[in-house]
Amino acid sequence: MSNVELKQAVKSFGDVTVIHGIDLQLNSGEFIVFVGPSGCGKSTLLRLVAGLETLSSGSIHIGDQDVTHTEAVDRGIAMVFQSYALYPHMTVEQNMGFGLKMTGVDKEEVAEKVAKAAKTLQLDKLLDRKPKNLSGGQRQRVAIGRAIVREPEVFLFDEPLSNLDAELRVEMRLQIAKLHEQIGATMIYVTHDQVEAMTMADRIVVLRLGHVEQVGSPLELYHHPKNLFVAGFIGSPKMNFIKATLKEGSATSAVIDVDGQTITLPVNAENAVAGSAVTLGMRPEDLGDNSGDFALSLQVEVAERLGGSTYLYGQCSGLENFVVQRAGLDDTKEGSSMNVNVHAANCHLFAEDESAFPRLSTSGLST
Ligand SMILES: Nc1ncnc2c1ncn2[C@@H]1O[C@H](COP(=O)(O)OP(=O)(O)O)[C@@H](O)[C@H]1O
Ligand SMILES: [Mg+2]
């Protein structure tokens, strides 16, 4: 187990900078998820930690060592990729042990470590199989097993579940979470899937265009997103955003105008500029109640009934695809209009520069 630290990490390819001076401190034993849209620099950041890319400037530390100029093989890390890259002619056992064997570890020790890892990953009955006779999930487990036998200080995963179907992804997600509990190593996991980030991470690092937007626990990001980008990225379906005007702000409230309605929200708006354009954010799952502090009118266009919940989509205050999530079966007709009740304490408010006004209360967990 080791902590990992990046200091002012910059990476450029030619004259294009893709990682812009990132500072990060990851604690020993933590499960960290790097999340963000495609192309934001997740893989590059992970490859910098692995030593597969070299920094343009800044430094990387693993444990108490400065590894900025250390070769990948000497960094005490193991990496699992989206493509499993197993040797087709080798059995599961040989695939898992190959790396160790090549570094000169004796046969019995390799066999012992492979057997132990195979048991952890429930591969012990498949040791004699070739990769072509395994399912996608089993192949990915072999790839993880190959990493485990090396007993690394830090595990790196780059979108390891993207090639699996939805059901297997959920299963593997649980398996990796359990593995982390069992072996307690520091793990850095890259994904573009915010559900994987929310369910697996101790802390999430949200990246955009090579910058860190926010670092925090899943529920911190959910309840207190620092800006519009994080608010829109975390949560499914996405938060609804409506344009509004700020009338006045104080340390304990913001008074806004939404379509001629005056609404007071419990946020710290002491830095607000009266008359400025703001964005009101409301999560679909916060909108299903029969009462609230104010109401908006929704023109329902589509209703998706999933059994356990109902999603109502339509136009609301100039937003095309406003979504309301209601618990259970909801018989609201498509084409009808309805009042959406909103609790002021559930709202998020964003300034013109996209930064959030800090919320003073949350009706959920306030982690
Ligand atoms: N070897 C490379 N040469 C030039 N540009 C690269 C190279 N690797 C990545 N990039 C660029 O860096 C940016 C970040 O890429 P990447 O880290 O792969 O993003 P992500 O994993 O978040 O999808 C992208 O714009 C990509 O085109
Ligand atoms: Mg990538």
Tab-separated table of N, CA and C in Angstrom, residues 81-145:
chain	number	residue	atom	x	y	z
A	81	PHE	N	-5.932	-3.155	-18.325
A	81	PHE	CA	-6.485	-2.360	-19.422
A	81	PHE	C	-7.855	-2.868	-19.846
A	82	GLN	N	-8.476	-2.074	-20.722
A	82	GLN	CA	-9.767	-2.461	-21.290
A	82	GLN	C	-9.641	-3.719	-22.152
A	83	SER	N	-8.582	-3.763	-22.967
A	83	SER	CA	-8.331	-4.979	-23.740
A	83	SER	C	-7.507	-5.887	-22.843
A	84	TYR	N	-7.887	-7.152	-22.765
A	84	TYR	CA	-7.288	-8.003	-21.734
A	84	TYR	C	-5.850	-8.362	-22.069
A	85	ALA	N	-5.542	-8.410	-23.372
A	85	ALA	CA	-4.180	-8.717	-23.814
A	85	ALA	C	-3.623	-9.983	-23.156
A	86	LEU	N	-4.406	-11.067	-23.221
A	86	LEU	CA	-3.910	-12.352	-22.698
A	86	LEU	C	-3.176	-13.077	-23.825
A	87	TYR	N	-2.228	-13.937	-23.445
A	87	TYR	CA	-1.553	-14.757	-24.454
A	87	TYR	C	-2.475	-15.906	-24.845
A	88	PRO	N	-2.875	-15.994	-26.131
A	88	PRO	CA	-3.885	-16.984	-26.529
A	88	PRO	C	-3.405	-18.433	-26.388
A	89	HIS	N	-2.092	-18.654	-26.531
A	89	HIS	CA	-1.600	-20.039	-26.506
A	89	HIS	C	-1.307	-20.527	-25.085
A	90	MET	N	-1.434	-19.639	-24.111
A	90	MET	CA	-1.150	-20.046	-22.731
A	90	MET	C	-2.446	-20.309	-21.970
A	91	THR	N	-2.373	-21.185	-20.971
A	91	THR	CA	-3.532	-21.429	-20.107
A	91	THR	C	-3.695	-20.238	-19.156
A	92	VAL	N	-4.813	-20.269	-18.437
A	92	VAL	CA	-5.071	-19.243	-17.418
A	92	VAL	C	-3.902	-19.187	-16.433
A	93	GLU	N	-3.488	-20.368	-15.991
A	93	GLU	CA	-2.402	-20.443	-15.006
A	93	GLU	C	-1.110	-19.827	-15.560
A	94	GLN	N	-0.797	-20.176	-16.806
A	94	GLN	CA	0.439	-19.647	-17.417
A	94	GLN	C	0.350	-18.144	-17.655
A	95	ASN	N	-0.836	-17.690	-18.092
A	95	ASN	CA	-1.023	-16.251	-18.290
A	95	ASN	C	-0.801	-15.487	-16.993
A	96	MET	N	-1.364	-16.028	-15.915
A	96	MET	CA	-1.267	-15.319	-14.639
A	96	MET	C	0.158	-15.321	-14.085
A	97	GLY	N	0.878	-16.392	-14.358
A	97	GLY	CA	2.207	-16.509	-13.760
A	97	GLY	C	3.352	-15.980	-14.616
A	98	PHE	N	3.036	-15.693	-15.886
A	98	PHE	CA	4.096	-15.392	-16.849
A	98	PHE	C	5.001	-14.231	-16.428
A	99	GLY	N	4.364	-13.134	-15.984
A	99	GLY	CA	5.144	-11.942	-15.600
A	99	GLY	C	6.122	-12.248	-14.479
A	100	LEU	N	5.644	-13.002	-13.485
A	100	LEU	CA	6.493	-13.355	-12.336
A	100	LEU	C	7.644	-14.241	-12.776
A	101	LYS	N	7.317	-15.225	-13.624
A	101	LYS	CA	8.310	-16.179	-14.105
A	101	LYS	C	9.441	-15.434	-14.833
A	102	MET	N	9.048	-14.451	-15.632
A	102	MET	CA	10.029	-13.687	-16.405
A	102	MET	C	10.962	-12.872	-15.510
A	103	THR	N	10.471	-12.504	-14.309
A	103	THR	CA	11.344	-11.722	-13.436
A	103	THR	C	12.212	-12.640	-12.569
A	104	GLY	N	12.140	-13.963	-12.831
A	104	GLY	CA	13.063	-14.883	-12.181
A	104	GLY	C	12.569	-15.480	-10.870
A	105	VAL	N	11.302	-15.274	-10.561
A	105	VAL	CA	10.748	-15.879	-9.340
A	105	VAL	C	10.687	-17.392	-9.556
A	106	ASP	N	11.019	-18.179	-8.498
A	106	ASP	CA	11.086	-19.629	-8.744
A	106	ASP	C	9.688	-20.241	-8.881
A	107	LYS	N	9.683	-21.386	-9.561
A	107	LYS	CA	8.470	-22.061	-10.013
A	107	LYS	C	7.431	-22.250	-8.910
A	108	GLU	N	7.926	-22.739	-7.735
A	108	GLU	CA	6.970	-23.035	-6.663
A	108	GLU	C	6.292	-21.780	-6.148
A	109	GLU	N	7.090	-20.709	-6.046
A	109	GLU	CA	6.517	-19.457	-5.557
A	109	GLU	C	5.482	-18.914	-6.554
A	110	VAL	N	5.799	-19.020	-7.852
A	110	VAL	CA	4.842	-18.577	-8.875
A	110	VAL	C	3.542	-19.360	-8.723
A	111	ALA	N	3.659	-20.689	-8.619
A	111	ALA	CA	2.474	-21.547	-8.527
A	111	ALA	C	1.642	-21.178	-7.297
A	112	GLU	N	2.327	-20.901	-6.207
A	112	GLU	CA	1.637	-20.567	-4.955
A	112	GLU	C	0.858	-19.256	-5.095
A	113	LYS	N	1.528	-18.245	-5.675
A	113	LYS	CA	0.880	-16.931	-5.825
A	113	LYS	C	-0.277	-16.989	-6.821
A	114	VAL	N	-0.080	-17.760	-7.892
A	114	VAL	CA	-1.147	-17.895	-8.888
A	114	VAL	C	-2.352	-18.594	-8.259
A	115	ALA	N	-2.093	-19.634	-7.472
A	115	ALA	CA	-3.190	-20.379	-6.849
A	115	ALA	C	-3.978	-19.472	-5.906
A	116	LYS	N	-3.259	-18.641	-5.170
A	116	LYS	CA	-3.911	-17.750	-4.213
A	116	LYS	C	-4.780	-16.704	-4.935
A	117	ALA	N	-4.206	-16.115	-5.988
A	117	ALA	CA	-4.953	-15.100	-6.750
A	117	ALA	C	-6.158	-15.736	-7.441
A	118	ALA	N	-5.963	-16.960	-7.962
A	118	ALA	CA	-7.047	-17.647	-8.666
A	118	ALA	C	-8.214	-17.902	-7.715
A	119	LYS	N	-7.882	-18.209	-6.464
A	119	LYS	CA	-8.928	-18.463	-5.480
A	119	LYS	C	-9.705	-17.164	-5.208
A	120	THR	N	-8.963	-16.073	-5.005
A	120	THR	CA	-9.591	-14.770	-4.747
A	120	THR	C	-10.556	-14.402	-5.872
A	121	LEU	N	-10.166	-14.726	-7.099
A	121	LEU	CA	-10.961	-14.309	-8.263
A	121	LEU	C	-11.880	-15.417	-8.770
A	122	GLN	N	-11.996	-16.492	-8.013
A	122	GLN	CA	-12.816	-17.645	-8.402
A	122	GLN	C	-12.441	-18.154	-9.789
A	123	LEU	N	-11.138	-18.273	-9.998
A	123	LEU	CA	-10.657	-18.827	-11.267
A	123	LEU	C	-10.015	-20.190	-11.035
A	124	ASP	N	-10.083	-20.686	-9.795
A	124	ASP	CA	-9.326	-21.897	-9.464
A	124	ASP	C	-9.760	-23.131	-10.253
A	125	LYS	N	-11.005	-23.149	-10.749
A	125	LYS	CA	-11.453	-24.312	-11.533
A	125	LYS	C	-11.125	-24.130	-13.021
A	126	LEU	N	-10.586	-22.985	-13.384
A	126	LEU	CA	-10.379	-22.686	-14.816
A	126	LEU	C	-8.905	-22.601	-15.189
A	127	LEU	N	-8.028	-23.014	-14.285
A	127	LEU	CA	-6.593	-22.774	-14.475
A	127	LEU	C	-6.022	-23.418	-15.745
A	128	ASP	N	-6.646	-24.511	-16.208
A	128	ASP	CA	-6.104	-25.212	-17.383
A	128	ASP	C	-6.706	-24.738	-18.702
A	129	ARG	N	-7.669	-23.818	-18.633
A	129	ARG	CA	-8.321	-23.355	-19.862
A	129	ARG	C	-7.460	-22.355	-20.627
A	130	LYS	N	-7.693	-22.297	-21.933
A	130	LYS	CA	-7.083	-21.257	-22.770
A	130	LYS	C	-8.064	-20.079	-22.841
A	131	PRO	N	-7.559	-18.878	-23.078
A	131	PRO	CA	-8.441	-17.698	-23.128
A	131	PRO	C	-9.648	-17.849	-24.058
A	132	LYS	N	-9.472	-18.546	-25.194
A	132	LYS	CA	-10.588	-18.636	-26.140
A	132	LYS	C	-11.778	-19.411	-25.566
A	133	ASN	N	-11.525	-20.185	-24.535
A	133	ASN	CA	-12.607	-20.935	-23.910
A	133	ASN	C	-13.152	-20.259	-22.646
A	134	LEU	N	-12.908	-18.963	-22.537
A	134	LEU	CA	-13.405	-18.216	-21.374
A	134	LEU	C	-14.391	-17.151	-21.837
A	135	SER	N	-15.292	-16.755	-20.930
A	135	SER	CA	-16.199	-15.636	-21.232
A	135	SER	C	-15.427	-14.329	-21.060
A	136	GLY	N	-16.026	-13.222	-21.515
A	136	GLY	CA	-15.382	-11.913	-21.394
A	136	GLY	C	-15.052	-11.571	-19.946
A	137	GLY	N	-15.995	-11.865	-19.062
A	137	GLY	CA	-15.787	-11.554	-17.640
A	137	GLY	C	-14.647	-12.380	-17.059
A	138	GLN	N	-14.587	-13.661	-17.463
A	138	GLN	CA	-13.508	-14.533	-16.961
A	138	GLN	C	-12.149	-14.056	-17.473
A	139	ARG	N	-12.114	-13.637	-18.743
A	139	ARG	CA	-10.841	-13.127	-19.295
A	139	ARG	C	-10.381	-11.900	-18.528
A	140	GLN	N	-11.346	-11.012	-18.213
A	140	GLN	CA	-10.962	-9.810	-17.487
A	140	GLN	C	-10.469	-10.181	-16.086
A	141	ARG	N	-11.046	-11.229	-15.501
A	141	ARG	CA	-10.571	-11.663	-14.184
A	141	ARG	C	-9.144	-12.209	-14.269
A	142	VAL	N	-8.829	-12.900	-15.373
A	142	VAL	CA	-7.459	-13.392	-15.548
A	142	VAL	C	-6.494	-12.193	-15.644
A	143	ALA	N	-6.928	-11.159	-16.394
A	143	ALA	CA	-6.078	-9.964	-16.529
A	143	ALA	C	-5.849	-9.317	-15.157
A	144	ILE	N	-6.890	-9.316	-14.328
A	144	ILE	CA	-6.741	-8.754	-12.981
A	144	ILE	C	-5.844	-9.658	-12.134
A	145	GLY	N	-6.018	-10.978	-12.320
A	145	GLY	CA	-5.197	-11.944	-11.577
A	145	GLY	C	-3.715	-11.780	-11.875
